Coordinates of C-alpha atoms and ligand atoms in Angstrom, one line a residue:
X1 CA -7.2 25.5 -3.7
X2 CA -10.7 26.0 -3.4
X3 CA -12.8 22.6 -4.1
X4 CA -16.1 23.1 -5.2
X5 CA -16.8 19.5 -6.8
X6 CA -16.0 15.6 -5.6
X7 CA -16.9 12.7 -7.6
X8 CA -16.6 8.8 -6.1
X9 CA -16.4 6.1 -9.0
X10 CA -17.0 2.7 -7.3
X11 CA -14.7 0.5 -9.6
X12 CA -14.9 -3.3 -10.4
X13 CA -11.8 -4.7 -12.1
X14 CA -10.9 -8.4 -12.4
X15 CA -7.4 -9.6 -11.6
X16 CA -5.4 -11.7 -13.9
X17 CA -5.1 -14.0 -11.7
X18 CA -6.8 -14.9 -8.2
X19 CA -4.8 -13.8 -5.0
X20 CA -4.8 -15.8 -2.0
X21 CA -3.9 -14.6 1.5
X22 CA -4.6 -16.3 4.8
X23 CA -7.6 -13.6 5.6
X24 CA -8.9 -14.7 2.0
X25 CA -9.2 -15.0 -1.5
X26 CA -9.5 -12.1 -4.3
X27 CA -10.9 -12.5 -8.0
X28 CA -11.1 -8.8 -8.6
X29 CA -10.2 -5.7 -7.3
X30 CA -12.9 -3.3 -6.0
X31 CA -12.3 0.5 -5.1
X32 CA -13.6 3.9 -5.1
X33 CA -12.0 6.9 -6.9
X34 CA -12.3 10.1 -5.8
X35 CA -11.9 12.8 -8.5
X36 CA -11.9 16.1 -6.9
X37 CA -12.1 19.7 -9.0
X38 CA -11.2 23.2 -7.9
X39 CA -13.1 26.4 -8.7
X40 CA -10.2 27.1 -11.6
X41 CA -10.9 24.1 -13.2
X42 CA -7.9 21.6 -12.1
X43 CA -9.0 17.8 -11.0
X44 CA -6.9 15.5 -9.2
X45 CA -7.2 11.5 -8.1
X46 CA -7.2 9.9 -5.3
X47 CA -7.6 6.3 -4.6
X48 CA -9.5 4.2 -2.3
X49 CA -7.6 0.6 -1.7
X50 CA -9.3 -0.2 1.2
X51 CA -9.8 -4.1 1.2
X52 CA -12.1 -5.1 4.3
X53 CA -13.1 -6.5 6.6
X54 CA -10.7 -9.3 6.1
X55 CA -7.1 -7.0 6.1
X56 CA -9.1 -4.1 8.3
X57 CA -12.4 -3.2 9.6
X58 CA -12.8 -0.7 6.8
X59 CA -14.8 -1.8 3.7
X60 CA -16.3 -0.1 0.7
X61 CA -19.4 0.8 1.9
X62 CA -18.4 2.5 5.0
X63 CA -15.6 4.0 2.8
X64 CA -18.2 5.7 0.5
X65 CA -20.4 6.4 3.7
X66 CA -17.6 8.3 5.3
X67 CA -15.9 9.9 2.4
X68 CA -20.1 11.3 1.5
X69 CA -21.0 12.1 4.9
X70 CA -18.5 13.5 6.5
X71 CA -15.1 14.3 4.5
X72 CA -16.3 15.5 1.1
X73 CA -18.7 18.1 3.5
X74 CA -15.7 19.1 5.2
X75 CA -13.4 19.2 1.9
X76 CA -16.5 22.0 0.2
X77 CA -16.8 23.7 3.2
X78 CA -13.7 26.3 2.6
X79 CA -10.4 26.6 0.5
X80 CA -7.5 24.8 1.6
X81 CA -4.0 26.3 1.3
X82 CA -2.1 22.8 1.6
X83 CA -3.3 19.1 1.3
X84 CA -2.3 18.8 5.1
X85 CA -4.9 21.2 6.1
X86 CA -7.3 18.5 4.9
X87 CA -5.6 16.6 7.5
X88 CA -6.6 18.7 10.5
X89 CA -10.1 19.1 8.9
X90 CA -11.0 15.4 8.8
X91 CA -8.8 14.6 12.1
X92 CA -12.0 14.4 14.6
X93 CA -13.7 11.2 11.9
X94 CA -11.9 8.6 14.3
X95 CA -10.2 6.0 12.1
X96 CA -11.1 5.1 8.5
X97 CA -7.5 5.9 7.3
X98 CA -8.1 4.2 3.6
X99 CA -11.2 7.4 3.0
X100 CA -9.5 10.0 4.6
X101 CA -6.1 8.5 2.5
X102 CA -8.2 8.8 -0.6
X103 CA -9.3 12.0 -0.5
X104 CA -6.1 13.4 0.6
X105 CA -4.3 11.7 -2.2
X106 CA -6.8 13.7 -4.9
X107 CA -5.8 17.0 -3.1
X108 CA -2.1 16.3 -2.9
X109 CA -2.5 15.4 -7.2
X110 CA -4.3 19.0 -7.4
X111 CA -1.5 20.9 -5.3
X112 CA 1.2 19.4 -7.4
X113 CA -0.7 20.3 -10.4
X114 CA -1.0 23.9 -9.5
X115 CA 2.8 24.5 -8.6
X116 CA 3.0 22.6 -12.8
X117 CA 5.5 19.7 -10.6
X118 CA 5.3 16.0 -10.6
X119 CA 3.6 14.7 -7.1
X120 CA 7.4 13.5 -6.6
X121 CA 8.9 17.0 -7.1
X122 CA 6.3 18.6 -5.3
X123 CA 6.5 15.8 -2.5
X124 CA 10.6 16.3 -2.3
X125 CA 9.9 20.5 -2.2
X126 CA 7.5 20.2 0.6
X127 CA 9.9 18.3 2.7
X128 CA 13.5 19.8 1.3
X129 CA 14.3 15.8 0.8
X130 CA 16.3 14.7 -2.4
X131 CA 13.9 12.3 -3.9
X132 CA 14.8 9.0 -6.0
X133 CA 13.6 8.7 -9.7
X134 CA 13.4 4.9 -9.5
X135 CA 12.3 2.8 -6.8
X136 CA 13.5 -1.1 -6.6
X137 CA 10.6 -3.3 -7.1
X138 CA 9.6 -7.0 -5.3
X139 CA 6.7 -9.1 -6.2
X140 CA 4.2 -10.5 -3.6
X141 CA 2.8 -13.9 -4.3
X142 CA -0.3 -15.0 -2.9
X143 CA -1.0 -18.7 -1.3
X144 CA -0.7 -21.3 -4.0
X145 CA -2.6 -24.4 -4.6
X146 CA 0.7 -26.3 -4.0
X147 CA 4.5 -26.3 -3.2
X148 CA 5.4 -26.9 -7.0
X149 CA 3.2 -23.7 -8.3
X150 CA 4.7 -22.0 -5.8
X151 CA 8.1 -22.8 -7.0
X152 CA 7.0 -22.3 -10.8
X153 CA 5.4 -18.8 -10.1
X154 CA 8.3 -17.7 -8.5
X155 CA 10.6 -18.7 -11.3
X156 CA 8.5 -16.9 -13.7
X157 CA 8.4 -13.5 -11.5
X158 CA 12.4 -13.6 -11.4
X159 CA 12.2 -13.7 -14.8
X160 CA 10.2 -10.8 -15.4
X161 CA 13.0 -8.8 -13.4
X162 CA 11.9 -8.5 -9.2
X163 CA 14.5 -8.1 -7.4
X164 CA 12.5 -9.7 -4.1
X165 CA 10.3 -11.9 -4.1
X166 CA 7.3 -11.8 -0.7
X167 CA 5.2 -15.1 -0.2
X168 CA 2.3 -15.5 2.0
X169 CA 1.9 -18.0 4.4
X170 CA -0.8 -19.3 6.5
X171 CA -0.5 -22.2 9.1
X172 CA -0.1 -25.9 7.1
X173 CA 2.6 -25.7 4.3
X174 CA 4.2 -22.7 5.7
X175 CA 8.0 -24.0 6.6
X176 CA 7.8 -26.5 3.6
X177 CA 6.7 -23.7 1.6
X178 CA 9.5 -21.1 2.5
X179 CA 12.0 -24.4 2.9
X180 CA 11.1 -24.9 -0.7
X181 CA 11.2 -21.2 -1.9
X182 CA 14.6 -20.9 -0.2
X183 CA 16.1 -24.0 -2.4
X184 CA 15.0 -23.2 -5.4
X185 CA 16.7 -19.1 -5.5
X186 CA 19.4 -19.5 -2.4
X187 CA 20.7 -16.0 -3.7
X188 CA 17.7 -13.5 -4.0
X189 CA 16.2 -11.7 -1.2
X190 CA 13.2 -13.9 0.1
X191 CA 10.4 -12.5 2.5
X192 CA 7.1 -14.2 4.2
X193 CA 3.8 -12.4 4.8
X194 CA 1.6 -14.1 7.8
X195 CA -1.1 -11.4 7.3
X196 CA -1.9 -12.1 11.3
X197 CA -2.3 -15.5 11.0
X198 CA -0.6 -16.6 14.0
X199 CA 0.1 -16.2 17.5
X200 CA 2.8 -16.1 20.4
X201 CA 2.8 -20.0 21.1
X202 CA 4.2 -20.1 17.0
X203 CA 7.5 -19.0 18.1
X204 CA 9.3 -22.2 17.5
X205 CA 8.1 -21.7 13.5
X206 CA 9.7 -18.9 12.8
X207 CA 12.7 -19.9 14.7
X208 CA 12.8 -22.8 12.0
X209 CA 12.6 -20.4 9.4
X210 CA 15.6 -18.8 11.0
X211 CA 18.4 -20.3 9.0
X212 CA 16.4 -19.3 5.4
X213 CA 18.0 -15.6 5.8
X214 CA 14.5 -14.7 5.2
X215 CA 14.7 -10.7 4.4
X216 CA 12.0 -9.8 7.1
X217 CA 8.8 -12.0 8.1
X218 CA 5.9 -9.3 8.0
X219 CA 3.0 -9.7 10.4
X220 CA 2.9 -12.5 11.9
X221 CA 0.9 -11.9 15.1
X222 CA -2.6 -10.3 15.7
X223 CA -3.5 -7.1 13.1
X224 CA -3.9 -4.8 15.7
X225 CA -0.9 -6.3 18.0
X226 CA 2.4 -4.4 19.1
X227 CA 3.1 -5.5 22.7
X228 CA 3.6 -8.9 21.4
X229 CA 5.3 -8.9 18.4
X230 CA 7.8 -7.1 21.0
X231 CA 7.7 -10.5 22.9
X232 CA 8.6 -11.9 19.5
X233 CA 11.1 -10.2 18.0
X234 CA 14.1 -10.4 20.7
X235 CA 13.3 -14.5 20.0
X236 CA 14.5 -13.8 16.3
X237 CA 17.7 -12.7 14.7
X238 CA 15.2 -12.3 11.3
X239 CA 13.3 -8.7 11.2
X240 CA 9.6 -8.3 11.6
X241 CA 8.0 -6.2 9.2
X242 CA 5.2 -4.6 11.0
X243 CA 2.1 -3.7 8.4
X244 CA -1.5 -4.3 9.9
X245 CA -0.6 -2.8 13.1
X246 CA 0.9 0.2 12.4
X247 CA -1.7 3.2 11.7
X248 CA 0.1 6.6 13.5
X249 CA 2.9 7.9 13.4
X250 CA 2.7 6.8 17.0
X251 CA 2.4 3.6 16.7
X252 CA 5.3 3.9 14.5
X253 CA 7.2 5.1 17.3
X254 CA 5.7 3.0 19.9
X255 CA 7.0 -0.2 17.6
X256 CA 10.2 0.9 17.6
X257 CA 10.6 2.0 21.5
X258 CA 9.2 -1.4 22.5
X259 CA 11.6 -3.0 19.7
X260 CA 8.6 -5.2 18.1
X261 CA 10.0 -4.8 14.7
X262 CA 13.3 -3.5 12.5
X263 CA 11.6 -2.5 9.5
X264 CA 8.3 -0.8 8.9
X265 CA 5.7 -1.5 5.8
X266 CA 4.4 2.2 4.6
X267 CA 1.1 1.7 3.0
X268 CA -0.3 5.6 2.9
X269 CA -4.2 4.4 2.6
X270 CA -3.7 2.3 5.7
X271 CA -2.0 5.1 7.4
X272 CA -4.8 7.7 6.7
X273 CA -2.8 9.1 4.0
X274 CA 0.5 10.8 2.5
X275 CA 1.0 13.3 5.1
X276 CA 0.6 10.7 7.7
X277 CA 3.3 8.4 5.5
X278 CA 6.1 11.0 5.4
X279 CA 5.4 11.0 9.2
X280 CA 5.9 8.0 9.3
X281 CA 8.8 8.2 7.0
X282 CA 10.6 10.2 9.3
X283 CA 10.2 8.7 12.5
X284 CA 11.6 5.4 11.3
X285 CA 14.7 7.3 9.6
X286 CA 15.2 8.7 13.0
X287 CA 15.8 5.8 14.7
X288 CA 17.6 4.0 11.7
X289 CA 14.7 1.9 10.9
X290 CA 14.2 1.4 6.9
X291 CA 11.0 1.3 5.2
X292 CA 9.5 0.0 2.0
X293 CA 6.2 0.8 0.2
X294 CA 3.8 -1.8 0.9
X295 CA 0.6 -2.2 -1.6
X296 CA -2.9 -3.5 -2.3
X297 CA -3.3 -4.4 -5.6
X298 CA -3.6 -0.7 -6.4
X299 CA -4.5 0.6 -10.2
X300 CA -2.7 2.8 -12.0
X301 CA -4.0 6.1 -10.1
X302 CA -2.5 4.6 -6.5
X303 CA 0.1 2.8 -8.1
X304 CA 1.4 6.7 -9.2
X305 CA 0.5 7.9 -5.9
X306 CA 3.0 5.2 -4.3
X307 CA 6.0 5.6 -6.6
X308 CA 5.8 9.8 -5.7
X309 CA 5.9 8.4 -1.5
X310 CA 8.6 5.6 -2.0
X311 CA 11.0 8.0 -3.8
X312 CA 11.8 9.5 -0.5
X313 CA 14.8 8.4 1.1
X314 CA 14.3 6.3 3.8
X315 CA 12.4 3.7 1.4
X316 CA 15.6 1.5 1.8
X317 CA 14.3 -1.8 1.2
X318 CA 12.4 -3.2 -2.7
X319 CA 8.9 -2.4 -2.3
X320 CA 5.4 -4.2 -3.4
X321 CA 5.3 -2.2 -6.5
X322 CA 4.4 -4.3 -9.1
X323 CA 4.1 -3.7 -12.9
X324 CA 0.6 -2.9 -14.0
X325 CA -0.1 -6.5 -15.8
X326 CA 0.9 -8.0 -12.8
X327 CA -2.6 -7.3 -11.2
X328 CA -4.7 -6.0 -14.3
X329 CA -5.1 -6.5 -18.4
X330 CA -5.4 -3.5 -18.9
X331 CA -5.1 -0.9 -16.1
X332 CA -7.2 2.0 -16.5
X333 CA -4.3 3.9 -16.7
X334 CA -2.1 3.9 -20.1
X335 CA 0.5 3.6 -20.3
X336 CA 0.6 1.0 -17.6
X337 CA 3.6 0.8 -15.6
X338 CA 6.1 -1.6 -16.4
X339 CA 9.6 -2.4 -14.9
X340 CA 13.0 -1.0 -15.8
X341 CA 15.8 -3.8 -17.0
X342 CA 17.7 -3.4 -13.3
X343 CA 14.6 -4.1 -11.1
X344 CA 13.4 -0.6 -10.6
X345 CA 10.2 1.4 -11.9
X346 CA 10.3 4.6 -12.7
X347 CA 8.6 7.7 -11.2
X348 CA 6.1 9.2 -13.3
X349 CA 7.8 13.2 -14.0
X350 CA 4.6 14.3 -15.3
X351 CA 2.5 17.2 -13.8
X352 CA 1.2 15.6 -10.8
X353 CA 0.5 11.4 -10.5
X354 CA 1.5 11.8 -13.9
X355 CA -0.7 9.1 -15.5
X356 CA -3.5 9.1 -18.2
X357 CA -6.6 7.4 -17.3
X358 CA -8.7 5.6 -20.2
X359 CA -11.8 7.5 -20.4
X360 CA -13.7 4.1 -21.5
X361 CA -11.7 2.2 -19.6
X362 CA -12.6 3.7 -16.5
X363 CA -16.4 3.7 -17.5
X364 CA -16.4 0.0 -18.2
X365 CA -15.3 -0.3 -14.5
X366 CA -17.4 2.1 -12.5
X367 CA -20.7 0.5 -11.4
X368 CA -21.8 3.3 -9.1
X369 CA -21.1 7.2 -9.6
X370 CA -22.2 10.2 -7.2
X371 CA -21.1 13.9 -7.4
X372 CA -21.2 16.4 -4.7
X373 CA -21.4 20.2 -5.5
X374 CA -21.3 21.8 -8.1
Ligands
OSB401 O1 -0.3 -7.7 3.4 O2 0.8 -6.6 2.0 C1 -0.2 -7.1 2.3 C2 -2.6 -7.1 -0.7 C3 -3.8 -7.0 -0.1 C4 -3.9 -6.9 1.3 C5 -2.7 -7.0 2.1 C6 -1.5 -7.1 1.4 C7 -1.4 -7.3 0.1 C8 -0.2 -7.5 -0.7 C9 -0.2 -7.1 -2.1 O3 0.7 -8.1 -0.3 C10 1.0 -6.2 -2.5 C11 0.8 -5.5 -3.8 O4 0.0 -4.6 -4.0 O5 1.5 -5.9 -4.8
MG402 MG1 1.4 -7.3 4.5

């Protein structure tokens, strides 16, 4: 594929609701698209779901400074033969794994294209894996103002049809909070995300939490910590979930050699991207750790992106892949995604990410636009 034209859509879209984590609180979701063309005419999508500085250094502006400065140049430069190659090309930009994540996941939309598969297909043909056609679904629920809306909310997520529900925590109403959530639905699976907000002397807490048969507890120590979650975890018969701290493939590894956690949280943007993810992907089936597709508050365009990476095998575990109204009203993709009766979503099968974006919908959301070449 020879790419002769990148455009970035800087994106504003309120959230139907505000979500609370214990780095913050979000209204709206902000992003950058990239749409990238090829000489022959096909255009592919990739999204930027970066969310800094709070969840990592990264933030929209040095996402848009890097993907203008330095990976776009690199992606005109020359023809690529594979989406990996893009990879290799943009592997001396230290870091910034949500740009070079979003402009891999436009080329990855344009190879798929041009061999007429579905990004799933074309994701289960480059790695000779059988790939799922639905993916089970769980619901992540941000801090709420109180122990009874917390309750409530998670009442009225069951009842739309997740299979798992994830709550955040932050230090104060953590163990009332989970204590609670664990009384009121004794029989579905039941997760906590710390987001990093605590520390080794917190031990005791989650050995309280112990006897909740939590699923996993994700993150609870510092966001770019491994070494001490591995002081952590022998402590706990619950699984940690690593998410902020794992960015490589090696630190995927390095996780699991030093046993800081049992299950792994693939987010492709935060791992610089879908080749990266497979990696990823693989390492942890090698040692018989599972994996589930984590997210953040993606549109329509990564939300397609994330069903094609979670259908591969070793996604064992219900991912954050939530139906489109969950975050958005409306998406600017239609139709949105919604979830199947059993507590699975379905993998787009058409060419590519497989998802229509609303022309006006998208222009009523883009408050900055830039093209590069031609
Ligand atoms: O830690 O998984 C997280 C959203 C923003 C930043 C970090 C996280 C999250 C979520 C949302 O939990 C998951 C989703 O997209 O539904
Ligand atoms: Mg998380």
């Amino acid at each position: 594929m020879h790419i002769d034209r990148v455009e970035l859509c800087l994106f504003r879209i309120p959230l139907v609701s505000p979500f609370e984590t214990s780095f913050g609180v979000m209204t709206e979701r902000e992003g950058i698209y990239v749409k990238a063309t090829t000489t022959d005419g096909v255009t592919g999508w990739g999204e930027y779901c970066g969310d800094g500085p709070g969840y990592s250094y990264e933030t929209i502006e040095t996402g848009w400074h890097i993907l203008r400065d330095y990976l776009i140049p690199f992606t005109l430069k020359a023809p690529l033969s594979h989406p990996r190659e893009a990879v290799e090309r943009f592997a001396w930009v230290r870091g910034h794994n949500f740009a070079k994540a979003a402009l891999e996941g436009a080329l990855w939309d344009i190879a798929a294209q041009e061999q007429g598969l579905s990004l799933r297909d074309f994701l289960g043909k480059s790695t000779g894996r059988d790939m799922k056609d639905r993916i089970t679904v769980g619901v992540s629920i941000g801090i709420q103002p109180t122990t009874e809306k917390l309750i409530e909310r998670i009442q009225s997520f069951l009842q739309y049809g997740y299979l798992r529900i994830k709550m955040k925590i932050k230090p104060g109403r953590d163990l009332q909070d989970a204590r609670a959530a664990r009384n009121a639905i004794p029989d579905r699976m039941l997760m906590v995300d710390a987001n990093s907000a605590y520390t080794l002397n917190d031990a005791d807490l989650f050995k309280q939490m112990e006897d909740l048969n939590l699923l996993m507890i994700e993150q609870p120590l510092g966001y770019d910590d491994i070494y001490e979650h591995s002081k952590l975890q022998p402590q706990l018969k619950t699984p940690i979930c690593l998410d902020e701290s794992i960015h490589t493939p090696d630190h995927a590894r390095m996780a699991i050699e030093l046993g800081a956690c049992k299950i792994i949280n693939i987010k492709q943007g935060r791992v610089g991207g879908l080749s990266s993810a497979i990696a990823v992907h693989d390492i942890c089936e090698a040692h018989g750790v599972p994996v589930w597709c984590g997210g953040m508050l993606e549109t329509g365009v990564g939300r397609a992106l994330n069903l094609a990476l979670a259908a591969l095998p070793n996604f064992k575990l219900p991912s954050d892949l939530s139906a489109s109204n969950r975050y958005f009203n409306p998406d600017v993709i239609d139709p949105p995604f919604d979830i199947n009766s059993d507590g699975t979503m379905s993998v787009p099968t058409g060419k590519g990410l497989g998802v229509h974006i609303v022309p006006e919908r998208l222009a009523k959301i883009t408050v900055r636009h830039e093209v590069f070449g031609a």
